[in-house]
Coordinates of C-alpha atoms in Angstrom, one line a residue:
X1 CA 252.4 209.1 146.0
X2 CA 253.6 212.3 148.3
X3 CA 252.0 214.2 145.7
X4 CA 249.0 212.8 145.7
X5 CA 248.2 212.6 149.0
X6 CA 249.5 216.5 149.5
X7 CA 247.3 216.8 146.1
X8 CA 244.0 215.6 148.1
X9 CA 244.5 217.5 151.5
X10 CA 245.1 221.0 149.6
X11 CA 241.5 219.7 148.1
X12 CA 239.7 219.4 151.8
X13 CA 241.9 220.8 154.2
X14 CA 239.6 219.9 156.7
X15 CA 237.5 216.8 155.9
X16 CA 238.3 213.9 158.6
X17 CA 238.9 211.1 156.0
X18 CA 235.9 208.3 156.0
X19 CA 236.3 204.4 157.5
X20 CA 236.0 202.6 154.2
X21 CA 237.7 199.6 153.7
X22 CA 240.7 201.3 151.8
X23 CA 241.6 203.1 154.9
X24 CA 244.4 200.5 156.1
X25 CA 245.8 200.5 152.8
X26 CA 246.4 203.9 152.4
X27 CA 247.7 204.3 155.5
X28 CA 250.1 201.9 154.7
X29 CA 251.3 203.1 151.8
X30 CA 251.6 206.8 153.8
X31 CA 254.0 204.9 156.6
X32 CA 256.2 203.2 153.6
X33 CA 256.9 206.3 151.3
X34 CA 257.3 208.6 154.6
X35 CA 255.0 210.8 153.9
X36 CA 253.4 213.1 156.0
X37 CA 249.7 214.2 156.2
X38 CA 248.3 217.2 157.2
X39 CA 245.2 218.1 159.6
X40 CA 243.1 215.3 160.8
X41 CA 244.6 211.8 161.2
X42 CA 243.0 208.6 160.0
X43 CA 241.6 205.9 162.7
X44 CA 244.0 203.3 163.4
X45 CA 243.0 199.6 163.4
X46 CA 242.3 199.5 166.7
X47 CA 239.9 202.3 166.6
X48 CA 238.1 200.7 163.9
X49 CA 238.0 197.2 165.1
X50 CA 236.6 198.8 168.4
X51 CA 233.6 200.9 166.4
X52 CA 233.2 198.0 164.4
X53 CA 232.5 196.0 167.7
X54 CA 230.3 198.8 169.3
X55 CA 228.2 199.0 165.7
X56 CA 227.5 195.0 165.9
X57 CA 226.6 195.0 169.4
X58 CA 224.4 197.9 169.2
X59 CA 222.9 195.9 166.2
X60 CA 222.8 192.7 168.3
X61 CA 221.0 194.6 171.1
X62 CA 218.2 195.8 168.7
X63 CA 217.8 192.2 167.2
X64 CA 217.9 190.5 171.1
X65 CA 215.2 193.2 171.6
X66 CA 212.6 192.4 168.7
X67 CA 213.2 188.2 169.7
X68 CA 212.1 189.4 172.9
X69 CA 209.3 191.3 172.3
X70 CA 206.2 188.8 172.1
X71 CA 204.4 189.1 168.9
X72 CA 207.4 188.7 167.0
X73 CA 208.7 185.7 169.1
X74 CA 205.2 184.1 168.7
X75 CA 205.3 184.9 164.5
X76 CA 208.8 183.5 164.2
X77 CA 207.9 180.5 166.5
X78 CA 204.7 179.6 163.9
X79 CA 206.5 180.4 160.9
X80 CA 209.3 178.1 162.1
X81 CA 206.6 175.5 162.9
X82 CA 205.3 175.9 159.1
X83 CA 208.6 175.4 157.6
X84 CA 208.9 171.9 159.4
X85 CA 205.1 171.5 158.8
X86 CA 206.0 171.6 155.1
X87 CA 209.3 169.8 155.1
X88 CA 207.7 166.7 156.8
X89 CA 205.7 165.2 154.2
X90 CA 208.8 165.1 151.9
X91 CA 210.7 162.8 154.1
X92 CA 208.4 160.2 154.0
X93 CA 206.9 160.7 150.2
X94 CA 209.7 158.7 149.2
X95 CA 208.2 156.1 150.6
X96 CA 205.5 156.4 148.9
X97 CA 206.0 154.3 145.4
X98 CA 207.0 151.3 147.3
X99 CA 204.0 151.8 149.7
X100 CA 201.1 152.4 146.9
X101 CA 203.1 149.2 144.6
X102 CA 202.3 146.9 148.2
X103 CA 199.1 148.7 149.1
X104 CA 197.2 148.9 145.9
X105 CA 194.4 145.7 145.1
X106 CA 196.3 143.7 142.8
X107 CA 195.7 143.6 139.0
X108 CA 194.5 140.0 139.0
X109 CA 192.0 140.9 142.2
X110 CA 188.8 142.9 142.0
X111 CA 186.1 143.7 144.6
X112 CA 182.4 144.8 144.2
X113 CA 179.2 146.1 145.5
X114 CA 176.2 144.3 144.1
X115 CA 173.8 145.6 146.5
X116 CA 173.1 147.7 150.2
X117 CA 170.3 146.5 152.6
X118 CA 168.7 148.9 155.1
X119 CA 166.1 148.1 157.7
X120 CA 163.7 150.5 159.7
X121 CA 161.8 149.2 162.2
X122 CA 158.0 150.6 163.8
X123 CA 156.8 150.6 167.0
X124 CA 153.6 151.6 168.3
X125 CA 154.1 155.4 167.8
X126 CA 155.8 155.0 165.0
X127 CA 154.0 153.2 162.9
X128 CA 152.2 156.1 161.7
X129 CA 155.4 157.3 159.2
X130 CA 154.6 153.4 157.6
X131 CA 151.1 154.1 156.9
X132 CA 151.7 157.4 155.6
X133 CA 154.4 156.4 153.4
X134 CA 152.9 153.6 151.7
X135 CA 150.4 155.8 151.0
X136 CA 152.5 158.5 149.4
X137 CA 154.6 156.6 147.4
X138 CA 151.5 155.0 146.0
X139 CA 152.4 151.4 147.1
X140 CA 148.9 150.5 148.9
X141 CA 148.6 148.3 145.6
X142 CA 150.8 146.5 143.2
X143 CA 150.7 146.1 139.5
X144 CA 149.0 143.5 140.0
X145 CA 146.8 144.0 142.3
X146 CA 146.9 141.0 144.8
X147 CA 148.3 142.1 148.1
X148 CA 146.5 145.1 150.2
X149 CA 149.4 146.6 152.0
X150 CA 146.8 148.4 154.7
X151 CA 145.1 145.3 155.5
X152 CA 147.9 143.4 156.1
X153 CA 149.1 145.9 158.6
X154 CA 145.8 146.2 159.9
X155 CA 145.9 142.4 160.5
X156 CA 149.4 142.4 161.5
X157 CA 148.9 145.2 164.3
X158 CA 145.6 143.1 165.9
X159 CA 147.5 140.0 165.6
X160 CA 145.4 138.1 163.3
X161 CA 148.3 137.5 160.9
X162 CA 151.8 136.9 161.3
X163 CA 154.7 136.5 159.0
X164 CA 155.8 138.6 155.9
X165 CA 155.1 139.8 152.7
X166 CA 157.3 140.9 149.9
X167 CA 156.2 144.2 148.0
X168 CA 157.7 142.8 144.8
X169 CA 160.5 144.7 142.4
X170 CA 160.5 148.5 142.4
X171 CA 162.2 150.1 139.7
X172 CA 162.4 154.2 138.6
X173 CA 159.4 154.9 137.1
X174 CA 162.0 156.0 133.8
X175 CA 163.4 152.2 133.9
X176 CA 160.9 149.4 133.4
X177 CA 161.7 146.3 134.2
X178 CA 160.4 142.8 133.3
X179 CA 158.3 141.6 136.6
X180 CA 158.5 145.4 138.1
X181 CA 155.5 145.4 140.6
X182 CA 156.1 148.8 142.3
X183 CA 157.9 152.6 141.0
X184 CA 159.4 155.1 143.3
X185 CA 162.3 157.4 142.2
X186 CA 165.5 155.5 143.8
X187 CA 168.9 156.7 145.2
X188 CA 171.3 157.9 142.4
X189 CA 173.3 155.0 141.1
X190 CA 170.6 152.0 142.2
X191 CA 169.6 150.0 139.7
X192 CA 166.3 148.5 141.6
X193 CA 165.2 147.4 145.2
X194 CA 163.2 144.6 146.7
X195 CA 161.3 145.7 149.3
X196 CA 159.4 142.9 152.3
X197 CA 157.6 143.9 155.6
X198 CA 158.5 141.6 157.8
X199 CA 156.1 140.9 161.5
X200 CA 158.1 140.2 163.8
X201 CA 155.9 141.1 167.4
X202 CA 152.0 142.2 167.5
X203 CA 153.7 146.1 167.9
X204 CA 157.0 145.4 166.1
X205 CA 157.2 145.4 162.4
X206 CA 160.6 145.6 160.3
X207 CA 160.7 147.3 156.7
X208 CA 163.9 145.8 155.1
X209 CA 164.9 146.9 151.5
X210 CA 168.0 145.6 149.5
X211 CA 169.0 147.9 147.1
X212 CA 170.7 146.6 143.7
X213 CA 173.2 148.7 142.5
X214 CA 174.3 149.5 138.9
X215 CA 177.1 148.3 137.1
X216 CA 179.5 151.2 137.5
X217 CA 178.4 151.7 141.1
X218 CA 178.9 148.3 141.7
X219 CA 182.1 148.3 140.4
X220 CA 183.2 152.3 141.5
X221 CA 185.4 150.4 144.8
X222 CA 188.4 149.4 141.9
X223 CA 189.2 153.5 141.7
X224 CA 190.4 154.1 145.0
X225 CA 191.4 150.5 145.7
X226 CA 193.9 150.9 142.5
X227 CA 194.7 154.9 142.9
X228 CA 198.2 155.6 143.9
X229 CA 198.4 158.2 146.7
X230 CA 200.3 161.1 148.2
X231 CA 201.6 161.4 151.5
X232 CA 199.7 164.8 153.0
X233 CA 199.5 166.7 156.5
X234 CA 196.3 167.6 157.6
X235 CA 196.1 170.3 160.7
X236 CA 194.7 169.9 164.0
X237 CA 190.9 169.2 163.3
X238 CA 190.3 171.9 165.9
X239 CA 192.8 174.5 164.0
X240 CA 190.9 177.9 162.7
X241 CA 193.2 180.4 160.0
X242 CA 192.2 183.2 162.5
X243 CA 193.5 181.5 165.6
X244 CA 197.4 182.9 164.2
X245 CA 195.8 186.3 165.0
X246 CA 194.6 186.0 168.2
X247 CA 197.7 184.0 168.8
X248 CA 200.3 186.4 167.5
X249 CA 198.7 189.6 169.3
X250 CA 197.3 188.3 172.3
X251 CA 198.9 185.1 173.0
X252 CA 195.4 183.1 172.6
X253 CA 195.6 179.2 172.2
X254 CA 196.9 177.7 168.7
X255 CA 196.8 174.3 167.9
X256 CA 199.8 173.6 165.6
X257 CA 199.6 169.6 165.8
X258 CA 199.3 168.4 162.6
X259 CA 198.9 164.1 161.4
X260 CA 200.8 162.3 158.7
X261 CA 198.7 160.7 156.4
X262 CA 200.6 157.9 154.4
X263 CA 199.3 155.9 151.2
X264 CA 198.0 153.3 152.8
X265 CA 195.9 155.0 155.5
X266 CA 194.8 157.4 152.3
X267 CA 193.3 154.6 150.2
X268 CA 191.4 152.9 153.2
X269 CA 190.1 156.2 154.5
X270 CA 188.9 156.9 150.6
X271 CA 187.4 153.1 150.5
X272 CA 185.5 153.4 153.6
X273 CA 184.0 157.0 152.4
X274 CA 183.0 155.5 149.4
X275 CA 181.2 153.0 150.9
X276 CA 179.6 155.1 153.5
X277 CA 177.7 157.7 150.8
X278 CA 176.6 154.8 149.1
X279 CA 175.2 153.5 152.4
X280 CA 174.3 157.1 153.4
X281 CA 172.2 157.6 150.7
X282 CA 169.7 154.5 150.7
X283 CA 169.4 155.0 154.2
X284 CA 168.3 158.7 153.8
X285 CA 165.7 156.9 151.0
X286 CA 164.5 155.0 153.3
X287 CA 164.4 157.3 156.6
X288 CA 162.8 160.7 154.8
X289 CA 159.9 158.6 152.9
X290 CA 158.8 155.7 155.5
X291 CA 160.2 157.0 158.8
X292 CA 160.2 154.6 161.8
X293 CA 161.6 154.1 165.3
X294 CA 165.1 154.8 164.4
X295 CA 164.4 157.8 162.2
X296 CA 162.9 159.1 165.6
X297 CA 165.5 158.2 167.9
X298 CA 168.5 160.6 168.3
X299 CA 171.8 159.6 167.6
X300 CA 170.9 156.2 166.0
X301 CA 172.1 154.8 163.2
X302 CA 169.6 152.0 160.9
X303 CA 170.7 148.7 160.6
X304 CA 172.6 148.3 157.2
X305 CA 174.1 145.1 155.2
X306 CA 176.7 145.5 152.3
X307 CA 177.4 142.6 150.1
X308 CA 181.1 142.5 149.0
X309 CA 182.1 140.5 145.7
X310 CA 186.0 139.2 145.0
X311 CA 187.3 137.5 142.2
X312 CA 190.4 135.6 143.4
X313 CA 190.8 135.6 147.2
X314 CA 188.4 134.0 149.3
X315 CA 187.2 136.8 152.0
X316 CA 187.7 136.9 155.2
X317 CA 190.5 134.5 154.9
X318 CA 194.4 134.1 155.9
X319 CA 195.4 135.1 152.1
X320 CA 192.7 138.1 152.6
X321 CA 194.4 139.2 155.5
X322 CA 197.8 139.4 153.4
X323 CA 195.9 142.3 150.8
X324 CA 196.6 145.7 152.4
X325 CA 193.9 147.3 150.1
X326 CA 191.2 145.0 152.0
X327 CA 191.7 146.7 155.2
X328 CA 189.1 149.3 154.5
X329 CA 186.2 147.1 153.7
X330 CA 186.4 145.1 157.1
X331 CA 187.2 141.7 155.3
X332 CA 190.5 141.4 155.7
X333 CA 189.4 140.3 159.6
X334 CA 190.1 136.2 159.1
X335 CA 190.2 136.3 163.0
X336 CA 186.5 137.8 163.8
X337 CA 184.6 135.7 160.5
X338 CA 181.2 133.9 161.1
X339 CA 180.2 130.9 158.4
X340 CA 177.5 129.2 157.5
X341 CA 176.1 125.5 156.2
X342 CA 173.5 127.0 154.3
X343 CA 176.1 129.5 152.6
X344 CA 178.9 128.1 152.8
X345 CA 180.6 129.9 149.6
X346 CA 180.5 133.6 151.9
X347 CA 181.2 134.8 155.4
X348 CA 180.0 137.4 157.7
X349 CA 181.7 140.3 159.8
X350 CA 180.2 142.2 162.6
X351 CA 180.6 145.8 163.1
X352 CA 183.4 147.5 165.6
X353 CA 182.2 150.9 167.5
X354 CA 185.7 152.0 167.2
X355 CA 186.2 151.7 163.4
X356 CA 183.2 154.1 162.7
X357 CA 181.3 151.2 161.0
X358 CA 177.8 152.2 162.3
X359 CA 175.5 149.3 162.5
X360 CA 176.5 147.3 158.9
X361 CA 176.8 143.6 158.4
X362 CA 179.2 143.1 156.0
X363 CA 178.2 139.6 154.1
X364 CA 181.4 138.7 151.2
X365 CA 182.3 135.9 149.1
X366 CA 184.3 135.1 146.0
X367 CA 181.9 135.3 142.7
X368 CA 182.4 131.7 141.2
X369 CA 181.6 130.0 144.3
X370 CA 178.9 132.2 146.3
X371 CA 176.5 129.6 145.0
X372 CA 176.4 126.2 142.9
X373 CA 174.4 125.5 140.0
X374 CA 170.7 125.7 140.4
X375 CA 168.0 125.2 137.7
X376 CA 166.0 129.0 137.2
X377 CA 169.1 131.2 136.8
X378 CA 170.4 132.2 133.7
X379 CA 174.0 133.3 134.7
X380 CA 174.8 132.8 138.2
X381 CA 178.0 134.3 139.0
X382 CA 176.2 137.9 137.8
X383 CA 176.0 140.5 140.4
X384 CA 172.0 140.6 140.1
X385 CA 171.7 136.8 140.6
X386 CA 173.9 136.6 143.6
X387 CA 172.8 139.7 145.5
X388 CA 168.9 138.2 144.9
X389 CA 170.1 134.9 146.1
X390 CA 171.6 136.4 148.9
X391 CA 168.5 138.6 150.1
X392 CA 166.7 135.4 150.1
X393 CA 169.0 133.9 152.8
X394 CA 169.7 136.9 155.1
X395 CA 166.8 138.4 155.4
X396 CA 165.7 136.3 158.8
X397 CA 169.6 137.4 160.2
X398 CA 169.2 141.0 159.2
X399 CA 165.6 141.0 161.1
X400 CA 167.1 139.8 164.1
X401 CA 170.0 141.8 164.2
X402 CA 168.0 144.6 163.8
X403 CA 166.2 143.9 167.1
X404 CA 169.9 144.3 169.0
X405 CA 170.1 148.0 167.5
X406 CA 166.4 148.9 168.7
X407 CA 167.4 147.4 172.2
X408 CA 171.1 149.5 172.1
X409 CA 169.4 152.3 170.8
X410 CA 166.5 152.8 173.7
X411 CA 169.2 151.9 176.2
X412 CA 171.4 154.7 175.1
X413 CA 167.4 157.0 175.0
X414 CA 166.4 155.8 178.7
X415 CA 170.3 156.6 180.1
X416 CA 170.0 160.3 178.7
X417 CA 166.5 160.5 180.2
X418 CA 168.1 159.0 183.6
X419 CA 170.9 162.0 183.4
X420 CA 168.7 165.0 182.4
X421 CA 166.2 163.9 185.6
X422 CA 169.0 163.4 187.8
X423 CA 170.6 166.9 186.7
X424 CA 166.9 168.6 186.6
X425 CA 167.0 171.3 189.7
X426 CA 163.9 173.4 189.1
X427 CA 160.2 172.7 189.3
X428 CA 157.5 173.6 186.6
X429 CA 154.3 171.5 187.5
X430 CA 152.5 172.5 184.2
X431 CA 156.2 171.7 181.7
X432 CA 156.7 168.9 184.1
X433 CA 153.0 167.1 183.4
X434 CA 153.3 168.0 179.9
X435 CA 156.8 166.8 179.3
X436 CA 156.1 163.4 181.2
X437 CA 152.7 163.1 179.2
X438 CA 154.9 163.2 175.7
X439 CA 157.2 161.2 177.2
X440 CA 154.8 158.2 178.7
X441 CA 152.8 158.0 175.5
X442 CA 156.0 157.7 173.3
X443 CA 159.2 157.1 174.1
X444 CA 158.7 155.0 177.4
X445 CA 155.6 153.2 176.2
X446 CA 157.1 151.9 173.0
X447 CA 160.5 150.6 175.3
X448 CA 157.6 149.3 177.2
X449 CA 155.7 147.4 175.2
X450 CA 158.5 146.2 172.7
X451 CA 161.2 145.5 175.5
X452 CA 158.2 142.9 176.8
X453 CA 157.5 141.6 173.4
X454 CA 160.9 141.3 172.2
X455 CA 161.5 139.2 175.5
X456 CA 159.0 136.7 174.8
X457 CA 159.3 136.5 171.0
X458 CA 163.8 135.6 172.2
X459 CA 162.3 132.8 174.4
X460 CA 160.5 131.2 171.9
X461 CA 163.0 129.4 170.1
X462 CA 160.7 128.7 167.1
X463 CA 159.3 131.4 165.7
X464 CA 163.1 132.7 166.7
X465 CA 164.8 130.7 164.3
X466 CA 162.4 130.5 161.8
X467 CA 163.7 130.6 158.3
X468 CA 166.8 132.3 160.0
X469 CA 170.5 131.6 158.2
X470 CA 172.2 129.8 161.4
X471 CA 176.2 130.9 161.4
X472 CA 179.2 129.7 163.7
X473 CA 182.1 131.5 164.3
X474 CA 184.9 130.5 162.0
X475 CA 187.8 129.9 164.0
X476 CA 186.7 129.1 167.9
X477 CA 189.8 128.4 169.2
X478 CA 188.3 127.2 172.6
X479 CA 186.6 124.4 171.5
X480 CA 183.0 123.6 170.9
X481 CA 180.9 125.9 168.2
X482 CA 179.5 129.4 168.7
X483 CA 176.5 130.3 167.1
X484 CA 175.4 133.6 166.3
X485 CA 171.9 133.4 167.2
X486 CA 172.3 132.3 170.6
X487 CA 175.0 135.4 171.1
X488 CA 172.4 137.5 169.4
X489 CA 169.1 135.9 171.8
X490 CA 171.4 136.5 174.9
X491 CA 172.0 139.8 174.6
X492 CA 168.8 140.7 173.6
X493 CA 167.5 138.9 176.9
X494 CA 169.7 141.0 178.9
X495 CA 169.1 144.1 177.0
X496 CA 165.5 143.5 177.4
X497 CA 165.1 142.7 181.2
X498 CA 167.7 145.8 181.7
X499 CA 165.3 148.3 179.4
X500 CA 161.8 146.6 181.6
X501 CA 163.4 147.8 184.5
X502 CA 164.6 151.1 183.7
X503 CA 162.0 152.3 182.5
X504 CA 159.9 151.1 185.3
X505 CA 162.1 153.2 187.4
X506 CA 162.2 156.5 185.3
X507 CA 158.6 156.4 185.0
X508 CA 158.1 155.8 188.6
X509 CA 161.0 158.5 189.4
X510 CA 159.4 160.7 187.2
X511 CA 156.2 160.2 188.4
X512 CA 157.0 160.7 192.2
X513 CA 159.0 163.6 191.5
X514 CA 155.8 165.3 189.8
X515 CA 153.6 164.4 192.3
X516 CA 156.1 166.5 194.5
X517 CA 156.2 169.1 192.7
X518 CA 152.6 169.3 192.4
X519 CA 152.2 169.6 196.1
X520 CA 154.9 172.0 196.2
X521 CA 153.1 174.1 193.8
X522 CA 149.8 173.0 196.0
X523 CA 151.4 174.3 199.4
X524 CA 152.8 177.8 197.5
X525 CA 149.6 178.5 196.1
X526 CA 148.0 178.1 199.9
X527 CA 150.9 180.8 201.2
X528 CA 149.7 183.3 199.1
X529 CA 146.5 182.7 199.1
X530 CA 146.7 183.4 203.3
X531 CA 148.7 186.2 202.3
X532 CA 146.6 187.9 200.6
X533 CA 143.9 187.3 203.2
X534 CA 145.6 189.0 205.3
X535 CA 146.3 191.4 203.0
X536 CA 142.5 192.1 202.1
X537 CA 142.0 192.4 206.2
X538 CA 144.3 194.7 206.2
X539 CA 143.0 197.2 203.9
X540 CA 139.7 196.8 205.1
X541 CA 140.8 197.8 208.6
X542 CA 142.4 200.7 207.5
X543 CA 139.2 201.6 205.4
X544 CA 137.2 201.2 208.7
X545 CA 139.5 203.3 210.6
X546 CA 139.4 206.4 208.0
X547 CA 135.5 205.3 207.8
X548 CA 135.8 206.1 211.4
X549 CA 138.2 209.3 211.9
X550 CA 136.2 211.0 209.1
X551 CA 132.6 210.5 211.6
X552 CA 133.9 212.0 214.4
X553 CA 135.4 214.7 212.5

């Protein structure tokens, strides 16, 4: 070993051996065999523990540096966030069998969609989109030629004529029918549709539709109702992928929130958006080709009606209640069910604001007892029968109904109107006239005129009921019986009276405050007309007085 070591220092005489991890040992061996080495001496452990300690803090230092400086802290902070972001849905996917095996519709259930109603409505300056569309689809006339659509509306409008009249069965002009009276090309998976026009004021006529859906539309509920699911994040809705930029380099806002979306919440969220572009489209149908009052109004939504068919449960019902895969067709709701004597196989649910449910009626019922035996039907527990049967009975309801989301719908109109005037701070006479023109001979004349008529026609109890399904509410826990209708009457009383004096006031306010600003626009017109009076005497006084200086000159 003396010889080796001697062996290696004649080789570099002068080379300081490196700190590799050997260096202990050889040391070791040097102390044990008594050797002795010449020229530079090797670092002792404590030398090397200390550059050891100097090299990790000097390290450390860098590293505390970079976690400091911001960009990187704000990187590593999202890219932390991401990792949790991705672990999360794992924790609660194994949830997810026993979730979709209690969630799913069960195997001996099933739930369908025979047909979709929509109603527009036409007011004085609307009426104009009925006319015209009549016209264009070509239903002036029927196949067989008995009705005259224009002079019924003609006699309608003057108040010769009251009531209703059906425009018979319109099918796609590629699908005859047996009985068709009318053709028009229909929303994609719609079968047919039974259009009426329906009188219900002198200036107030309703266009209700029902639209009879296919077989596999009809039936297209059972995929997402029996689809097992995935738990899934979703981001903040308000999240952009170029947010991390500005975030990262100039410390701009991120939202990093993200939502948990479970089986359960999956399917009724799938159910409901089914049901809504199936909705969406025959309303579009309906508002691009006869256009009323509530394709004019902003923001408001045409009344709609769905008819729901189940096999086993009864809807709207305690055992309902127990289905999980009910919950997003609203008829799971035993506590907030209406009933009636004249139907009393099926049961009614109202719209809630805070589901997103818009303005649909959601009639249901269980197929073999919707309706008993009657002589003129060939098979009565077929989605065509029932969903025919069922226009027949709800069309009065649907009408009525209707008249509470014309009222809602001008309210929310004549409170925007209230807020823009109350906001307005500058005067325009000539925009000012002109705007309150336009808005007179629309807007505020047809709340007007319908908010009057619509408050006489709720007095009348007569024509009111009139071949109008009566319901009660199905579990009054108070006592005594409520009935729809007079909830309905009610409302629309109050509604009415409230619109008659609103817009009594906004047009007075609006006509005071352009009288104002008329004569504010009077009184500046005056200023400079004396203004430039003086002006003109002026000039010609200076005129005189060169007129003048140049004479003598």
């Amino acid at each position: 070993m003396q010889e080796e070591a001697q062996h290696r220092q004649s080789e570099s005489p002068e080379k300081v051996p490196e700190h590799h991890s050997d260096v202990n040992q050889v040391s070791a061996k040097h102390n044990d065999e008594g050797a002795e080495l010449h020229g530079a001496l090797p670092p002792s452990e404590a030398d090397i523990r200390s550059e050891k300690v100097r090299a990790a803090s000097a390290q450390k230092s860098d590293a505390n540096w970079l976690d400091r400086w911001g960009p990187a802290r704000r990187w590593k902070s999202y890219k932390e966030f991401q990792r949790r972001e991705d672990r999360g849905p794992a924790l609660y996917r194994e949830r997810d069998p026993t979730e979709n095996a209690t969630g799913k519709l069960p195997e001996h259930e099933g739930v369908e969609l025979p047909a979709v109603w929509v109603v527009e409505l036409y007011t004085p300056s609307t009426v104009g989109g009925l006319l015209k569309g009549i016209g264009d689809l070509g239903w002036k006339h029927g196949r067989s030629g008995s009705n005259d659509l224009a002079k019924w509306m003609s006699d309608v409008r003057e108040g010769r004529q009251a009531g209703w009249t059906s425009l018979g069965l319109v099918s796609s002009p590629t699908d005859p029918l047996l009985m068709r009276e009318r053709t028009a090309t229909l929303p994609q998976g719609v079968k047919a549709a039974l259009p009426i026009l329906m009188s219900l004021t002198p200036s107030l006529t309703a266009f209700m539709v029902v639209f009879l859906l296919d077989g596999d539309t009809a039936s297209s509920l059972q995929v997402p109702l029996r689809e097992e699911f995935q738990t899934i994040t979703r981001p903040d809705p308000l999240f952009r992928p170029w947010h991390i930029v500005r975030h990262v380099l100039m410390n701009g806002e991120l939202r990093l929130g993200y939502s948990i979306h479970q089986p359960d919440s999956l399917r009724r969220e799938a159910v409901r958006s089914l049901v809504q572009r199936i909705e969406g489209d025959c309303v579009r149908w309906v508002r691009d080709r006869l256009p009323g009052a509530f394709s004019s109004l902003p923001d408001a939504k045409n009344p709609t009606a769905i008819l729901l068919v189940t096999e086993k449960v009864q809807p709207l019902s305690n055992a309902a209640r127990s289905i999980k895969a009910f919950h997003g067709l609203a008829i799971d709701r035993d506590y907030d069910a209406w009933e009636s004597d004249e139907w009393p196989g099926a049961r009614l649910v109202l719209p809630r604001s805070w589901d997103d449910e818009g303005s649909r009626m959601v009639f249901a019922c269980r197929r073999h007892d919707a309706f008993p035996d009657s002589a003129g039907y060939h098979d009565i527990t077929s989605n065509w029968t029932i969903a025919q049967r069922a226009d027949d009975l709800i069309q009065g309801l649907l009408s009525r109904w209707a008249i509470t989301c014309l009222l809602d719908s001008y309210h929310q109109v004549l409170s925007n109107l209230r807020d823009r005037t109350a906001l307005n701070r500058k005067y325009r006479t000539i925009r000012d006239l002109k705007a309150l023109r336009a808005l007179s001979s629309t807007a505020l004349y047809d709340i007007s005129a319908s908010a009057q008529e619509i408050f006489e026609f709720v007095e009348s109890d007569v024509f009111y009921s009139h071949n109008v399904m009566e319901m009660s509410y199905a579990h009054d826990r108070l006592g005594g019986k409520r009935l729809l209708l007079n909830g309905l009457k009610s409302a629309q009383n109050r509604r009415a009276r409230q619109l008659q004096r609103d817009a009594a006031l906004l047009q007075s306010t609006l006509a005071n405050s352009n009288n104002l600003t008329q004569t504010i626009s009077n009184i500046r017109i005056q200023r400079l007309v004396v203004f430039l009076t003086l002006i003109s005497i002026g000039i010609a006084l200076w005129a005189l007085w060169i007129s003048l200086k140049s004479a003598t000159s």
